[in-house]
CSV table of C-alpha atoms in Angstrom, one decimal:
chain,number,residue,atom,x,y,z
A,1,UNK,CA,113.8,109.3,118.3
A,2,UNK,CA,112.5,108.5,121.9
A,3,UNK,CA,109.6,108.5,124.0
A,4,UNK,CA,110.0,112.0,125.6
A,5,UNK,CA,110.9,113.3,122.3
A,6,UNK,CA,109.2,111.1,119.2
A,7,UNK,CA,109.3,114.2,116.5
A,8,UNK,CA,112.9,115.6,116.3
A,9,UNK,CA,112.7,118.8,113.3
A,10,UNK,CA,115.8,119.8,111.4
A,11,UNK,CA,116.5,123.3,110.8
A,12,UNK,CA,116.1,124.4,107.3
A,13,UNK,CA,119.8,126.1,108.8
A,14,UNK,CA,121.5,122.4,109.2
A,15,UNK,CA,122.5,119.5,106.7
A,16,UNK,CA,119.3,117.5,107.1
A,17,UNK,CA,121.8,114.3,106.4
A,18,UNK,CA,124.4,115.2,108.6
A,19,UNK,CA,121.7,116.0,111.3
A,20,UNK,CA,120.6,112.7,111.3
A,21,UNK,CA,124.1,110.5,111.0
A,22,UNK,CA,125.1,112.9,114.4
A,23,UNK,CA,122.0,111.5,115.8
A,24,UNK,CA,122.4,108.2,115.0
A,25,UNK,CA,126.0,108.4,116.1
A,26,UNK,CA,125.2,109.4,119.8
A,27,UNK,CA,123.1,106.5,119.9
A,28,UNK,CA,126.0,104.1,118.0
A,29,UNK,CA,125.1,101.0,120.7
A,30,UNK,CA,121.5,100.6,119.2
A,31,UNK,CA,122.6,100.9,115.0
A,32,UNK,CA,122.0,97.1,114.3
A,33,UNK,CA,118.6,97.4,115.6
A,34,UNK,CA,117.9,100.3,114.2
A,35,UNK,CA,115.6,101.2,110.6
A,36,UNK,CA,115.5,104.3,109.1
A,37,UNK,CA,112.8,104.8,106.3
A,38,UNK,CA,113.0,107.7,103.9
A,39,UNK,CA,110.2,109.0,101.2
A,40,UNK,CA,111.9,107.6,98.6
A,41,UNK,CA,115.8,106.0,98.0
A,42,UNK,CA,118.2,108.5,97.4
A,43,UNK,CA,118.3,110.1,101.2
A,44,UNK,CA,119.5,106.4,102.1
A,45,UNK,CA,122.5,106.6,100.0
A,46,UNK,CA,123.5,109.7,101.5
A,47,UNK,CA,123.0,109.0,104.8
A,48,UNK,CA,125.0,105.8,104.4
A,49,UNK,CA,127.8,107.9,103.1
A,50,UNK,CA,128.0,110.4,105.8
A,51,UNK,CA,128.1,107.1,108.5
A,52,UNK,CA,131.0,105.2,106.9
A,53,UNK,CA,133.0,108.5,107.1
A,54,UNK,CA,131.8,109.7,110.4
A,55,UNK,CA,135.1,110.1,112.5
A,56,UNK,CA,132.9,109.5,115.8
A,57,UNK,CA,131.6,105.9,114.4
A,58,UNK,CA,134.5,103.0,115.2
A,59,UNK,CA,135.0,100.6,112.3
A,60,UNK,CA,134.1,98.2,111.6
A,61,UNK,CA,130.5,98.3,113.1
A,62,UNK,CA,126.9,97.2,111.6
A,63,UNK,CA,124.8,100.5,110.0
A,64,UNK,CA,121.1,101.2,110.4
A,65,UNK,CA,118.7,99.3,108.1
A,66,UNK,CA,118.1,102.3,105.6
A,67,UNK,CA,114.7,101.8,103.6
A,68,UNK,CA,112.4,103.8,101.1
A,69,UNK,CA,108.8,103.9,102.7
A,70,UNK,CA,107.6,102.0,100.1
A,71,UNK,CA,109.7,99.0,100.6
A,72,UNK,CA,109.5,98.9,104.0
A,73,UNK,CA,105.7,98.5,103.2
A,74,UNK,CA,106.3,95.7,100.4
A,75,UNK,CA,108.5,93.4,102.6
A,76,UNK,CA,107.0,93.8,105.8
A,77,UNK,CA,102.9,92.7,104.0
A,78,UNK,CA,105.4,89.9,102.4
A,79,UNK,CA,106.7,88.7,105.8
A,80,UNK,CA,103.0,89.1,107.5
A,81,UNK,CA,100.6,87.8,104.4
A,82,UNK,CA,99.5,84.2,104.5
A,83,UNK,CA,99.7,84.6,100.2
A,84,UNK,CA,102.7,85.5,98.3
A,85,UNK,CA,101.7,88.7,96.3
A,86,UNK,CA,102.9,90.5,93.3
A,87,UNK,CA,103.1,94.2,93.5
A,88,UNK,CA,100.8,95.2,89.7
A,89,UNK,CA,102.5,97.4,87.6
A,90,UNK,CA,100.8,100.6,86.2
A,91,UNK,CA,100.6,98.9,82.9
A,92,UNK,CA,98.8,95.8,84.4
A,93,UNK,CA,96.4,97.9,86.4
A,94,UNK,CA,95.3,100.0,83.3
A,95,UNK,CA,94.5,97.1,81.3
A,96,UNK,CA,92.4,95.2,84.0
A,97,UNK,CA,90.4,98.5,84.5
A,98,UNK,CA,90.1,98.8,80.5
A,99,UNK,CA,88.3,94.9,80.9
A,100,UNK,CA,86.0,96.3,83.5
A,101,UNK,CA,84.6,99.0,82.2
A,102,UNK,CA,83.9,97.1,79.1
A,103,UNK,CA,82.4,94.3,81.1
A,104,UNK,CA,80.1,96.5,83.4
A,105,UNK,CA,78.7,98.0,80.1
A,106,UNK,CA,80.0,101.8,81.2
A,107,UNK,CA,81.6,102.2,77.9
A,108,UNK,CA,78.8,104.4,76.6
A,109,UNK,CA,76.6,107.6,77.1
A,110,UNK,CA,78.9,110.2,79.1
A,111,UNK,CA,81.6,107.6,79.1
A,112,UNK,CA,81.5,106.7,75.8
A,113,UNK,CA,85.6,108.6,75.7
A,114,UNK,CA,86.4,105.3,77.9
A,115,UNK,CA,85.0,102.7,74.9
A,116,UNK,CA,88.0,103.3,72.4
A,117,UNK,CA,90.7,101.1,72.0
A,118,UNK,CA,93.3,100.5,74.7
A,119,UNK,CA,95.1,103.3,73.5
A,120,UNK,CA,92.4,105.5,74.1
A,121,UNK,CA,91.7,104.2,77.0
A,122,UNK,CA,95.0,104.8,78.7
A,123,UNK,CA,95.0,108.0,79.9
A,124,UNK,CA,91.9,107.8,81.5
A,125,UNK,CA,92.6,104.4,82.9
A,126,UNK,CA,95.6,106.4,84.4
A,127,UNK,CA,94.1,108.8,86.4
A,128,UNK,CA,91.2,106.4,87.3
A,129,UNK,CA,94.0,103.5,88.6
A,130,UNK,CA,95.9,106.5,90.4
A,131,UNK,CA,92.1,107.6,92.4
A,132,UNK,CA,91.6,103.7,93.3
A,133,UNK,CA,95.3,103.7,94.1
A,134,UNK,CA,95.3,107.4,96.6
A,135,UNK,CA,91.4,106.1,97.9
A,136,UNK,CA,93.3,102.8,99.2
A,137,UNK,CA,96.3,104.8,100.2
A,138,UNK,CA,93.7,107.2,102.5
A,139,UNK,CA,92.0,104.0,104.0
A,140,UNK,CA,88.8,105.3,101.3
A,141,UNK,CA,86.7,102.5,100.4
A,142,UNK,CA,85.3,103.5,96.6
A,143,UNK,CA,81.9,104.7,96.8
A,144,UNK,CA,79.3,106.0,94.3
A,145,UNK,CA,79.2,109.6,94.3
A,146,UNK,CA,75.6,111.1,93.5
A,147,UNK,CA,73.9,114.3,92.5
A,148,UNK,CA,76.5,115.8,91.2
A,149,UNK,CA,74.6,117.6,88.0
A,150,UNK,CA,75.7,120.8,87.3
A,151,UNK,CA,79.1,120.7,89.9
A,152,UNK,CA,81.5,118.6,87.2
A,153,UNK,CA,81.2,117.6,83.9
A,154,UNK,CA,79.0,115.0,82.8
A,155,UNK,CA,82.1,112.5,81.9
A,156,UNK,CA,82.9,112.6,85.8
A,157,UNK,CA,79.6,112.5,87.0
A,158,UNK,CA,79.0,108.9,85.3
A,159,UNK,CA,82.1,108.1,86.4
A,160,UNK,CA,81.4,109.0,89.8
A,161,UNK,CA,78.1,107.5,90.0
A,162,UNK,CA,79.5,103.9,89.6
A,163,UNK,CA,82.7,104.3,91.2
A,164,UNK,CA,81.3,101.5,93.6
A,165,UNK,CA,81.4,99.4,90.9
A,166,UNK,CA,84.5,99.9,89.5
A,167,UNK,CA,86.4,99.5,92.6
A,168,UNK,CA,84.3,96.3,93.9
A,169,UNK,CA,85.5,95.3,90.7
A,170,UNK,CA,88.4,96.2,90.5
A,171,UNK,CA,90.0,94.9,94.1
A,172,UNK,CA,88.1,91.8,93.3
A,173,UNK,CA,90.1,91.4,90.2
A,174,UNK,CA,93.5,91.6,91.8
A,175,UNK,CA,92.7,89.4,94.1
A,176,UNK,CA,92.2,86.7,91.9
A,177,UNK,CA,95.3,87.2,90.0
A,178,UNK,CA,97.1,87.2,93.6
A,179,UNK,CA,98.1,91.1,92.7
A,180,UNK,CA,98.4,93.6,95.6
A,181,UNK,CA,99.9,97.7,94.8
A,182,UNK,CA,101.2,100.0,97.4
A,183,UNK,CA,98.3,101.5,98.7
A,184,UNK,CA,96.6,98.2,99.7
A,185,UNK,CA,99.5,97.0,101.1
A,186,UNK,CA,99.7,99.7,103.5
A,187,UNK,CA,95.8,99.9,103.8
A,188,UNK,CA,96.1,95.6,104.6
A,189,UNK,CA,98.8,96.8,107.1
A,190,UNK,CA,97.0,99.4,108.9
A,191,UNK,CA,94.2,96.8,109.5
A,192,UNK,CA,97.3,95.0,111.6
A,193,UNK,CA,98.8,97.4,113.8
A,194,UNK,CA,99.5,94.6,116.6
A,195,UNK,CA,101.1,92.4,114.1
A,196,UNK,CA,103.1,95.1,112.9
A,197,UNK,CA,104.3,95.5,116.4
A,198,UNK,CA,105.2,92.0,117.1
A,199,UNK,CA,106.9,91.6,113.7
A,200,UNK,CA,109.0,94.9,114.8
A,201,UNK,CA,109.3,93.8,118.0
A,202,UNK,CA,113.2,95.2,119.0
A,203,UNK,CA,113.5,97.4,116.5
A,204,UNK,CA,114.1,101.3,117.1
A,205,UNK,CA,112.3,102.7,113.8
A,206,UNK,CA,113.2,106.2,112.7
A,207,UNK,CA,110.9,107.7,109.9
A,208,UNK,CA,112.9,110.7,108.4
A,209,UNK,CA,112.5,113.4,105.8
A,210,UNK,CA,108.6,113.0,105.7
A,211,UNK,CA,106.2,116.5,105.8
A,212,UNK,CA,103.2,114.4,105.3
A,213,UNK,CA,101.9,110.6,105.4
A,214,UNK,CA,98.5,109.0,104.0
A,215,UNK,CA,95.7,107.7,106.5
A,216,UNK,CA,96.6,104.4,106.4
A,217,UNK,CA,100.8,105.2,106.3
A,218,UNK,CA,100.6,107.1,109.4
């Protein structure tokens, strides 16, 4: 919330909500340049709740920006990229990693299970779209992993052994569609911390609710 004190913990005792609209209250002079980003939606909607009825709050008045941490993300790499970007749905990401692994010829020995038809292919593409995803979340660029015999199975061993490839491939394909997801948004942010800063420049940010952030979030 400040300098001298930049981590302010809630009690499990006290209305996390209510604990936060008092603070913001005492500090009613600085609410229009104020943010307040929350894990997901729902806090906002609650916290916006508790200020409009807050008898300590004089009406009318402007309220905190109140964002999810993923939107704050979103908007902030559209006002700072040079590109528009779309954010890839699942759906999209699944299918362009279905194409690659048929075009890099991994469709076969141990990974023969990934050479069926897009249905087949879907809930591996899942969990192989949500490793690319948490790797570019945690600021991980995909490598090969080798000598793994014996340690996992022999499915994830291939796998792991071209992981490299797959990911080279894989970035470079959203790329050329113009495509960006969450996790390289916030890994192309926190190559920009100085641009971030300028962009927020005035701004009293308040990151509540969070227990735990990615490399490149925090």
């Amino acid at each position: 919330m400040n300098a001298a004190q930049p981590i302010h913990i809630v009690p499990w005792s006290e209305d996390f909500i209510q604990a936060l609209a008092e603070r913001l209250v005492s500090r009613r002079d600085e609410l229009s340049r104020t943010r307040v980003i929350f894990p997901h939606n729902r806090p906002a909607r609650h916290l916006r709740a508790a200020l409009t009825t807050h008898p300590g709050l004089p009406k009318p008045c402007l309220l905190p920006r109140l964002q999810s941490l993923d939107d704050f993300l979103r908007t902030l790499r559209q006002d700072l990229s040079p590109q528009a970007l779309l954010r890839a749905g699942q759906l999209d990401r699944i299918g362009m990693l279905y194409g690659i692994v048929g075009a890099l010829g991994l469709a076969e020995g141990p990974l023969a299970v990934l050479g069926g038809s897009a249905r087949d292919f879907f809930p591996w593409g899942a969990r192989l779209a949500g490793l690319l995803e948490e790797m570019a979340g945690q600021g991980v660029r995909p490598a090969a992993i080798h000598n793994l015999a014996g340690e996992v199975t022999p499915w994830a061993e291939a796998l792991l052994g071209r992981l490299d490839a797959i990911g080279a491939a894989y970035h470079q394909a959203l790329a050329e569609r113009g495509w960006t997801t969450p996790g390289l948004d916030s890994l192309w942010l926190s190559a920009r911390a100085e641009e971030v800063v300028q962009a927020l420049d005035g701004e009293t940010l308040i990151f509540a609710g969070f227990h735990a952030l990615s490399g490149t979030e925090e």
